[in-house]
Amino acid sequence: MADIIQLLPDHVANQIAAGEVVQRPASVVKELLENAIDAEATSIQLIIKDAGKTIIQVIDNGKGMSDTDARLSFERHATSKIRSAEDLFSIHTKGFRGEALASIAAIAHVELKTKRESEELGTRIEIEGSVVKGQEVTVTPKGTSIAVKHLFFNIPARRNFLKSDNVELRHIIDEFHRVALAHPNIAFSMINNGSETFNLPDSNYRQRVVNIFGGKTNEKLVPVEEETEVLKISGFVGKPEFSRRSKNEQFFFVNDRFIKSPYLNHAINAAYEGLLKEGSYPSYFLKLTVDPKTIDINIHPTKTEIKFDDEHTLYAILRSAVKHSLGQFNVAPVLDFDRDNNLDTPYVYKDKSSSTPSIEVDHSFNPFQSDTPSSKSGGLSSKFKKESTAGWESLYVGLESKSTKTEVDFSNLEFESDPEKQELFSDDSAMSQGQTTYQFHNKYIISPIKSGMIVMDQHRAHSRVLYEGFLKQLTVKEATSQQLLFPLKLELSNSDMDILTQLKEDLEHTGFIFSSFAENSIEIKGVPVNVPESEVSIIFEQLISDVEQEVPDTNFSATDLLAKSMSKSLAIKTGQTLTKTEQEHLVNSLFACKEPSVSPFNRVTFITMRVDDFDKKFM
Ligand code: ADP
Ligand code: MG
């Protein structure tokens, strides 16, 4: 019998390797940006069309390649970065496997132009699916430009597997952020579909963070600096009161390489213990420098994990450095003890407030409001006072405006719903005496029913009521707006703007009116009737972070997400005292809902306790 083992042809091997290296357009972006950095560029431009599906181009002013190197760079295992296996233990470059360009060229149309400083003319090479289509001498500036077109053109299955442009673009932007944060001393720009999304001049680290995440970031950064024998830490953490509802602003860099480390993330969380509101996450932008010999970078090209020789020590140093910074900058006392204290402030902390003698509350600090003339509230406390009234108003207004409509809008829904519900409140003697509800712990509302009583979670119940209201507004597009006396201006980062631009139309259907939708800010002149002005910036922040979390995963529904996000922001909070009228409104409105039993996030809104249950306990 003939031998059956064959060597795979190079282009097949490259395609297989490409499957590992190139998962999506963002992987190409990462590889090309890293190559430019390794080539010592001081200025790097990224050009994207159609979320990288049509073109991904990186232009750098680095050292360029000779014509032989240019041709060789597309060969597998062709690298200028290591010469022997020993070099693997002291890597100072991003790449070293010599696989990226070969892989990319196997599954796309690639055009390379490159020139070294010392040479008059450069080289241009064109490759399609590993096949060299041409190589010629060309006029081109010093540095390298690589354009990757029609990614996955020869692997339709992979191409079809790509997510929507929004999702792919987010991944690209994430990679861009990571690389740009790791190298503040390099200028970066990004052009997406012909318009410049980022222009980051070479700067210090703080400016880089601010340039990426928006001007308002500056005031929330607390520096962290620590140097020990094994580890140097530098960078910033976010003040606790600016903690976000998403994990998007969490960055570790080890020796200028972005990494993910749940373990070190835990160390940061430990440093913030007692300082964060439930469901919020600290921002951090931390650069760790360690001896390359003490780490094991997982040499899988796309992985961002890393192993440290002495994790426990790093954990301890990191935690104490962050804790120290938070303490030193006196940020802990800025915590708002007024707001949602039952829910948000951990008990340990709540009772400790008097034991910190040197409290310096920043009275001008106002976490969510932009400082436009329209912001009426003054200091922190007045803001939250206003806000809590606003919360009440919102409950009242929301319910009131609906209660007039309720009979009309939801009558048939009620009819459809469980007939038992109709009877829930029917013959209760307590009801006729005006004693239908009771609030306890500023969290639950009890209401007697025929067979016993229900205990309702006020926040979840109100979320459900608002959610169905918003969904309806979004579907029938009939929202009413209230004009603001002064337009409200919100400053936003580019990526936040991208998100809001996609949601603009839906937002308008809920009742928002925008007077301008400019590059880095929006101006709002009208808001939905049931949205208090003081809540607007909170709603937008929540919305942006919800989208950021949602988008990478699914073909999410913008409408549903918007309704969920707004109801979450606006629902009365745990910790708010409600009047009898408000309690009753809430109970009635909940049972006028289509799905009263769960919150928009599928959590139980109320439980029923039957008289029998009590009877049993008294046996
Ligand atoms: P690696 O980065 O692991 O060495 P790549 O396939 O990414 O492998 O690149 C192969 C080689 O091509 C690099 O080692 C480098 O010598 C050269 N190269 C790639 N991109 C550039 C660039 N932008 N400027 C100069 N040289 C480059
Ligand atoms: Mg590389």
XYZ file of C-alpha atoms and ligand atoms in Angstrom:
647
model
C 0.000 0.000 0.000
C 1.199 3.463 -0.800
C 2.242 5.831 1.976
C -0.566 8.116 2.952
C 1.023 10.875 5.006
C 1.529 14.158 3.158
C 2.864 17.514 4.228
C 0.164 20.132 4.094
C 0.816 22.775 1.484
C 1.866 26.086 3.061
C -1.265 27.950 2.161
C -3.394 25.304 3.855
C -1.197 25.341 6.950
C -1.479 29.116 6.975
C -5.232 28.990 6.726
C -5.351 26.625 9.648
C -3.059 28.863 11.669
C -5.230 31.799 10.691
C -8.166 30.124 12.330
C -6.321 30.480 15.597
C -4.810 33.904 15.172
C -7.601 35.704 13.372
C -10.973 35.298 14.939
C -12.463 38.541 13.804
C -11.454 41.897 12.352
C -10.368 43.051 15.800
C -7.685 40.335 15.891
C -6.163 41.753 12.709
C -6.232 45.216 14.237
C -4.383 43.959 17.295
C -1.671 42.183 15.294
C -1.071 45.088 12.941
C -0.963 47.673 15.717
C 1.463 45.530 17.677
C 3.732 45.098 14.698
C 3.807 48.862 14.247
C 4.774 49.315 17.889
C 7.489 46.682 17.601
C 8.775 48.631 14.594
C 9.272 51.611 16.941
C 6.705 53.815 15.277
C 5.917 57.098 17.010
C 2.717 57.664 15.112
C 0.190 55.018 14.085
C -2.979 55.394 12.107
C -5.789 52.857 11.964
C -8.306 53.005 9.150
C -11.455 50.930 9.259
C -14.314 50.500 6.820
C -17.478 48.575 7.580
C -16.237 47.350 10.921
C -13.147 45.911 9.288
C -15.087 43.704 6.932
C -14.112 45.807 3.926
C -10.775 47.213 4.980
C -8.431 47.345 7.937
C -5.361 49.433 7.346
C -2.544 50.360 9.690
C -0.022 52.991 8.690
C 3.055 53.554 10.815
C 6.189 55.648 10.664
C 8.372 52.903 12.081
C 11.575 51.433 10.795
C 10.098 49.761 7.719
C 11.426 46.681 5.954
C 13.923 45.959 3.224
C 12.456 44.411 0.090
C 13.650 40.933 1.088
C 12.268 41.297 4.602
C 9.010 42.561 3.166
C 8.614 39.396 1.172
C 9.769 37.192 4.050
C 7.449 38.791 6.560
C 4.559 36.817 5.057
C 6.249 33.468 5.572
C 5.217 31.398 8.521
C 7.677 31.444 11.423
C 9.302 34.472 9.864
C 10.169 36.854 12.658
C 12.874 39.377 13.350
C 12.118 39.304 17.043
C 13.695 36.148 18.383
C 16.621 34.158 17.167
C 16.646 31.264 19.598
C 14.353 29.586 22.079
C 16.219 31.271 24.945
C 15.052 34.646 23.706
C 11.574 33.559 24.677
C 12.414 34.265 28.301
C 13.254 37.896 27.824
C 10.802 39.113 25.290
C 10.461 42.853 25.042
C 8.417 42.920 21.870
C 4.757 42.177 21.259
C 5.217 39.579 18.583
C 7.665 36.744 18.325
C 5.878 33.857 16.675
C 6.129 35.189 13.167
C 2.672 33.955 12.418
C 0.397 36.941 12.192
C 1.174 38.271 8.739
C 1.300 34.793 7.197
C -2.065 33.989 8.725
C -3.697 37.227 7.701
C -2.373 36.946 4.142
C -3.866 33.451 3.916
C -7.403 34.667 4.417
C -7.525 38.157 2.944
C -6.237 40.466 0.240
C -3.204 42.216 1.657
C -1.326 45.187 0.313
C 1.962 46.046 1.996
C 3.952 49.199 1.374
C 7.119 49.740 3.304
C 10.319 51.739 3.224
C 13.326 52.032 5.464
C 14.661 55.422 6.365
C 17.978 54.808 4.621
C 16.415 53.909 1.316
C 15.161 56.042 -1.528
C 12.378 53.795 -2.660
C 10.154 51.354 -0.925
C 8.508 48.036 -1.711
C 4.938 47.229 -2.516
C 3.630 43.673 -2.264
C 0.201 42.347 -2.996
C -0.942 38.965 -1.674
C -4.289 37.242 -1.968
C -4.892 34.064 -0.012
C -1.151 33.395 0.414
C -0.528 33.910 -3.303
C 1.847 36.742 -4.150
C 0.179 38.765 -6.886
C 2.921 41.266 -7.315
C 5.986 42.873 -5.846
C 7.351 46.163 -7.099
C 9.398 49.171 -6.206
C 7.274 52.064 -5.064
C 7.373 55.579 -3.724
C 6.166 55.558 -0.157
C 7.063 57.391 3.041
C 9.296 55.863 5.692
C 7.464 53.199 7.634
C 4.927 50.569 6.793
C 1.366 50.520 5.597
C -0.565 47.277 5.588
C -4.055 47.171 4.169
C -6.142 44.066 4.777
C -9.161 43.810 2.513
C -11.985 41.315 2.217
C -11.160 39.401 5.342
C -12.215 35.734 5.166
C -12.945 36.111 1.447
C -11.982 32.474 0.918
C -13.650 31.113 4.056
C -17.302 32.063 3.648
C -18.281 30.193 6.791
C -16.025 32.418 8.881
C -17.235 35.506 7.134
C -20.850 34.626 7.754
C -20.041 33.978 11.355
C -19.063 37.592 11.942
C -21.424 39.619 14.083
C -23.118 42.844 13.114
C -20.982 45.859 12.284
C -21.750 47.396 15.658
C -20.460 44.405 17.508
C -17.344 43.976 15.390
C -16.597 47.666 15.638
C -16.833 47.542 19.423
C -14.270 44.757 19.477
C -12.008 46.818 17.257
C -12.378 49.850 19.477
C -11.634 47.717 22.531
C -8.369 46.540 20.976
C -7.522 50.053 19.915
C -8.105 51.320 23.476
C -5.915 48.616 24.946
C -2.999 49.240 22.642
C -3.327 53.026 22.860
C -3.464 52.934 26.668
C -0.403 50.722 26.827
C 1.583 53.251 24.770
C 0.694 56.838 25.607
C 3.983 58.033 24.145
C 2.904 56.938 20.676
C 0.377 59.034 18.760
C -2.633 57.077 17.530
C -5.546 57.962 15.378
C -8.485 55.974 14.156
C -10.612 56.697 11.136
C -13.838 54.818 10.898
C -15.866 54.930 7.696
C -14.145 58.128 6.686
C -14.476 60.051 9.916
C -11.924 60.411 12.637
C -13.097 58.653 15.793
C -9.940 59.069 17.833
C -7.024 61.395 17.612
C -4.633 60.726 20.453
C -1.498 62.840 20.467
C 1.552 61.497 22.226
C 1.066 62.388 25.865
C 1.444 61.217 29.409
C -0.637 58.370 30.728
C -3.218 60.494 32.461
C -3.863 62.528 29.329
C -4.142 59.368 27.291
C -6.801 57.979 29.604
C -8.690 61.262 29.468
C -8.350 61.562 25.700
C -9.876 58.156 25.275
C -12.566 58.200 27.907
C -13.607 61.823 27.784
C -12.821 65.040 29.625
C -14.861 64.212 32.658
C -12.604 61.270 33.430
C -9.865 63.556 34.689
C -11.524 64.474 37.960
C -12.253 60.906 38.839
C -8.723 59.545 38.623
C -6.658 58.859 41.691
C -2.979 58.120 41.021
C -1.442 54.891 42.243
C 2.328 54.644 42.456
C 4.254 51.909 44.180
C 7.640 50.436 43.674
C 8.934 47.327 45.356
C 11.638 44.884 44.479
C 9.336 42.582 42.585
C 6.755 44.935 41.190
C 6.291 48.476 40.038
C 2.762 49.812 39.841
C 1.742 53.041 38.259
C -1.492 54.352 36.918
C -4.871 55.355 38.178
C -7.931 54.052 39.872
C -11.329 55.699 39.786
C -12.792 57.394 42.832
C -15.408 55.099 44.301
C -18.278 57.488 43.697
C -17.552 57.296 39.992
C -17.711 53.547 39.939
C -19.467 52.324 36.879
C -22.209 49.904 36.278
C -20.034 48.075 33.819
C -16.552 46.655 33.798
C -15.493 48.556 30.723
C -12.941 50.745 32.403
C -10.805 48.051 33.928
C -7.342 47.718 32.486
C -4.246 45.917 33.629
C -1.088 46.142 31.620
C 1.871 43.989 32.452
C 5.065 45.203 30.832
C 2.922 47.260 28.455
C 0.798 44.347 27.405
C -2.919 44.318 28.153
C -3.851 41.336 30.268
C -6.900 39.945 31.968
C -6.433 38.705 35.467
C -9.419 37.788 37.587
C -7.051 37.270 40.485
C -5.556 40.751 40.388
C -8.983 42.182 39.697
C -10.001 40.619 42.960
C -7.177 42.442 44.699
C -8.561 45.746 43.441
C -12.051 44.896 44.550
C -10.659 44.020 47.947
C -9.057 47.461 48.149
C -12.426 49.053 47.452
C -14.197 46.966 50.000
C -17.007 48.905 51.590
C -16.646 51.795 49.181
C -18.729 50.683 46.253
C -22.386 50.608 45.609
C -23.877 47.248 44.895
C -23.646 46.315 41.244
C -20.995 48.881 40.442
C -17.391 48.316 39.530
C -14.293 50.395 40.049
C -12.459 51.879 37.100
C -8.771 51.183 36.945
C -5.954 51.794 34.521
C -2.947 50.138 36.074
C 0.442 49.399 34.642
C 2.478 46.737 36.322
C 6.112 46.251 35.539
C 7.788 43.019 36.494
C 10.918 41.200 35.469
C 9.978 39.317 32.267
C 11.646 36.251 33.747
C 9.047 36.086 36.510
C 6.074 35.819 34.207
C 4.868 33.311 31.739
C 2.991 35.025 28.967
C 0.752 32.438 27.529
C 2.257 32.229 24.118
C -1.036 31.704 22.442
C -1.313 34.758 20.218
C -4.829 35.751 21.090
C -4.792 34.999 24.767
C -4.420 37.792 27.204
C -3.717 35.680 30.245
C -0.490 35.587 32.078
C 1.044 33.583 34.908
C 3.083 35.210 37.626
C 5.669 33.378 39.678
C 4.508 34.899 42.920
C 0.891 35.836 42.579
C 0.214 36.122 46.289
C 2.801 38.810 46.803
C 1.567 40.769 43.805
C -1.964 40.523 45.114
C -0.981 41.906 48.486
C 1.115 44.732 47.068
C -1.544 45.721 44.603
C -4.317 45.730 47.139
C -2.429 47.785 49.641
C -1.186 50.259 47.021
C -4.703 50.900 45.774
C -6.100 51.100 49.268
C -3.417 53.547 50.225
C -4.173 55.768 47.252
C -7.879 55.757 47.930
C -7.213 56.699 51.523
C -4.599 59.289 50.772
C -6.771 61.155 48.374
C -9.472 61.284 50.933
C -11.944 59.775 48.607
C -13.612 57.361 50.938
C -15.643 59.955 52.849
C -17.201 61.348 49.715
C -19.469 58.352 49.844
C -23.056 59.411 49.905
C -24.550 58.128 53.067
C -27.884 59.642 52.198
C -28.673 57.692 49.192
C -30.144 54.223 49.242
C -28.328 53.570 52.427
C -30.070 50.301 53.097
C -29.217 48.818 49.806
C -26.001 50.372 48.713
C -23.922 50.973 51.747
C -22.615 47.823 53.260
C -23.620 47.578 56.872
C -20.092 47.507 58.132
C -19.471 50.845 56.615
C -22.755 52.475 57.391
C -22.224 52.318 61.097
C -18.681 53.501 60.901
C -19.234 56.927 59.484
C -18.633 58.727 62.749
C -15.338 57.038 63.389
C -13.529 58.844 60.604
C -12.698 62.185 62.170
C -11.196 64.031 59.241
C -14.051 63.771 56.832
C -13.857 66.206 54.017
C -17.011 66.023 52.069
C -16.648 67.639 48.727
C -19.777 69.715 48.605
C -19.351 70.783 45.074
C -18.949 67.258 43.906
C -21.791 66.012 41.836
C -21.193 62.710 40.173
C -23.598 62.655 37.347
C -24.618 66.147 36.568
C -22.763 68.124 33.975
C -21.895 71.604 35.095
C -24.115 73.536 32.792
C -26.044 76.571 33.973
C -29.088 74.396 33.978
C -27.918 72.227 36.823
C -29.799 73.733 39.651
C -28.714 71.579 42.493
C -25.759 72.728 44.484
C -23.794 70.347 46.639
C -23.918 66.687 47.083
C -26.528 66.626 49.773
C -28.869 69.005 48.079
C -28.519 66.993 44.945
C -29.589 63.841 46.553
C -32.352 65.514 48.412
C -33.587 66.808 45.150
C -33.091 63.480 43.591
C -35.070 61.633 46.165
C -37.974 63.977 45.754
C -37.527 63.552 42.087
C -37.773 59.838 42.641
C -41.068 60.323 44.358
C -42.271 62.598 41.683
C -41.275 60.117 39.120
C -43.218 57.434 40.847
C -46.180 59.657 41.212
C -46.028 61.137 37.779
C -45.397 57.805 36.168
C -48.297 56.227 37.870
C -50.552 59.184 37.593
C -50.069 59.704 33.937
C -50.677 56.078 33.475
C -53.586 55.762 35.843
C -55.681 57.943 33.619
C -54.762 55.689 30.782
C -54.657 52.495 32.720
C -58.242 51.545 32.226
C -57.949 52.062 28.541
C -54.490 50.779 27.904
C -54.280 47.791 30.097
C -57.869 46.805 30.569
C -57.724 44.097 28.002
C -54.400 42.938 29.345
C -55.882 42.600 32.753
C -58.617 40.649 31.228
C -56.192 38.310 29.622
C -54.257 37.807 32.741
C -54.903 35.274 35.415
C -58.536 35.636 36.486
C -57.532 34.981 40.065
C -55.772 38.274 40.023
C -59.006 40.072 39.429
C -60.201 38.738 42.683
C -57.032 39.412 44.565
C -58.262 42.586 46.137
C -61.973 42.177 45.686
C -63.535 41.548 49.019
C -61.033 42.634 51.504
C -62.425 44.311 54.513
C -59.156 46.074 55.176
C -59.469 47.736 51.838
C -62.690 49.440 52.608
C -61.150 50.798 55.774
C -58.447 52.426 53.682
C -55.752 50.160 55.119
C -54.626 48.312 52.042
C -50.886 48.550 52.160
C -48.052 48.704 54.584
C -44.427 49.452 53.822
C -41.672 47.917 55.865
C -37.926 48.403 55.908
C -38.475 50.965 53.150
C -38.175 48.058 50.839
C -41.261 45.871 50.817
C -44.917 46.639 50.533
C -47.416 44.344 52.119
C -50.938 44.214 50.901
C -53.670 41.945 52.207
C -55.452 39.787 49.694
C -58.336 37.430 49.968
C -56.276 34.352 50.683
C -53.585 36.003 52.765
C -51.188 38.712 51.755
C -48.654 39.670 49.163
C -45.217 41.049 49.888
C -43.891 43.159 47.056
C -40.363 44.387 46.384
C -40.940 48.077 45.700
C -37.995 48.587 43.392
C -38.636 45.552 41.244
C -42.354 46.198 41.116
C -41.879 49.751 39.980
C -39.272 48.654 37.407
C -41.890 46.366 35.889
C -44.474 49.150 35.757
C -42.056 51.577 34.124
C -40.663 48.949 31.780
C -44.029 48.090 30.306
C -44.810 51.777 29.994
C -41.600 52.469 28.099
C -41.999 49.441 25.880
C -45.393 50.669 24.910
C -44.152 54.173 24.198
C -41.366 52.771 22.089
C -43.700 50.562 20.135
C -46.540 52.958 19.489
C -44.240 55.999 19.372
C -46.680 58.194 21.164
C -44.577 59.513 24.014
C -45.178 62.957 25.385
C -42.287 65.194 26.291
C -41.815 67.998 28.714
C -39.687 70.925 27.648
C -36.734 71.805 29.822
C -36.334 75.411 30.882
C -32.634 75.255 30.047
C -31.281 72.652 27.668
C -29.164 70.063 29.403
C -25.734 69.431 27.973
C -23.915 66.137 28.422
C -20.264 65.697 27.502
C -19.485 62.248 26.187
C -16.570 60.242 24.914
C -16.450 59.128 21.307
C -17.450 55.589 22.008
C -20.335 56.751 24.206
C -21.436 58.959 21.340
C -21.319 56.015 18.972
C -23.679 54.138 21.221
C -26.093 57.013 21.665
C -26.151 57.711 17.963
C -27.451 54.226 17.390
C -30.132 54.725 20.023
C -31.075 58.268 19.106
C -34.249 57.381 17.293
C -35.478 55.073 20.024
C -34.685 57.669 22.639
C -36.787 60.153 20.735
C -39.662 57.716 20.775
C -39.567 57.625 24.551
C -39.889 61.398 24.616
C -36.357 62.790 24.575
C -35.859 65.805 22.323
C -32.325 66.651 21.318
C -31.428 70.156 20.293
C -27.992 69.076 19.197
C -26.173 65.822 18.713
C -22.640 67.038 18.183
C -19.297 65.306 18.146
C -18.653 64.973 21.850
C -21.766 66.239 23.461
C -25.478 66.171 23.234
C -27.942 68.808 24.223
C -31.332 67.776 25.463
C -34.213 70.196 25.418
C -37.057 67.848 26.177
C -37.432 64.736 28.318
C -40.181 62.136 28.691
C -42.898 63.374 31.050
C -42.124 60.817 33.679
C -38.396 61.485 33.715
C -37.194 64.085 36.197
C -34.451 66.337 34.886
C -32.123 65.363 37.702
C -32.184 61.751 36.537
C -31.287 62.385 32.931
C -27.542 62.016 33.160
C -27.901 58.908 35.302
C -30.186 57.399 32.707
C -27.705 58.046 29.940
C -24.788 56.674 31.866
C -26.718 53.558 32.782
C -27.888 53.158 29.240
C -24.417 53.431 27.774
C -23.008 50.935 30.191
C -25.892 48.543 29.597
C -25.311 48.701 25.862
C -21.599 48.194 26.318
C -22.256 45.080 28.300
C -24.946 43.767 26.061
C -23.564 44.435 22.621
C -20.655 42.031 22.391
C -22.934 39.094 23.038
C -26.081 39.093 21.050
C -28.303 40.567 18.470
C -29.872 42.490 21.271
C -33.001 44.511 20.867
C -32.315 48.195 21.301
C -35.916 48.836 22.250
C -35.984 46.283 24.994
C -32.621 47.332 26.305
C -33.625 50.964 26.417
C -36.835 50.188 28.253
C -35.006 47.983 30.721
C -32.235 50.413 31.311
C -34.527 53.383 31.842
C -36.818 51.505 34.152
C -33.851 50.382 36.198
C -32.614 53.953 36.551
C -35.968 55.480 37.318
C -37.642 52.915 39.510
C -38.041 53.930 43.125
C -35.138 52.687 45.110
C -34.934 50.458 48.056
C -34.731 52.765 51.035
C -37.360 55.234 49.908
C -40.316 55.788 52.129
C -43.573 55.818 50.229
C -46.835 57.411 51.249
C -49.958 55.320 51.403
C -51.147 56.752 48.108
C -47.889 55.905 46.452
C -47.918 52.412 47.867
C -51.427 51.824 46.608
C -50.635 53.255 43.210
C -47.702 50.944 42.949
C -49.698 47.860 43.879
C -52.478 48.732 41.468
C -50.137 49.590 38.643
C -48.173 46.412 39.066
C -51.266 44.313 38.746
C -52.307 46.257 35.699
C -49.129 45.005 34.045
C -48.972 42.269 31.521
C -46.369 40.329 33.476
C -46.680 41.532 37.040
C -44.858 38.632 38.623
C -41.338 39.381 37.426
C -39.157 42.454 37.061
C -37.770 43.323 33.615
C -34.734 41.332 34.669
C -36.758 38.277 35.488
C -36.609 38.607 39.226
C -39.621 37.904 41.370
C -41.569 41.092 42.113
C -43.842 39.760 44.831
C -44.545 36.685 46.864
C -47.831 35.484 48.284
C -48.235 34.311 51.856
C -51.417 32.394 52.440
C -53.519 32.441 55.566
C -53.008 28.682 55.719
C -49.281 29.255 55.982
C -49.827 31.433 58.998
C -52.357 29.045 60.450
C -49.782 26.303 60.293
C -47.261 28.405 62.156
C -49.730 29.042 64.931
C -50.607 25.410 65.428
P 5.980 38.630 14.700
O 5.426 39.969 15.011
O 5.567 37.589 15.673
O 7.461 38.647 14.469
P 4.470 38.917 12.270
O 3.947 37.943 11.300
O 3.491 39.793 12.956
O 5.331 38.136 13.330
O 5.537 39.815 11.536
C 6.624 39.209 10.889
C 7.793 40.155 10.764
O 7.491 41.185 9.854
C 8.156 40.858 12.055
O 9.015 40.103 12.869
C 8.812 42.137 11.540
O 10.164 41.914 11.286
C 8.123 42.389 10.209
N 7.059 43.398 10.337
C 5.749 43.188 10.447
N 5.066 44.343 10.540
C 5.982 45.330 10.480
C 5.914 46.779 10.523
N 4.750 47.417 10.660
N 7.072 47.464 10.410
C 8.250 46.819 10.279
N 8.374 45.485 10.241
C 7.265 44.738 10.340
Mg 3.434 40.482 14.996
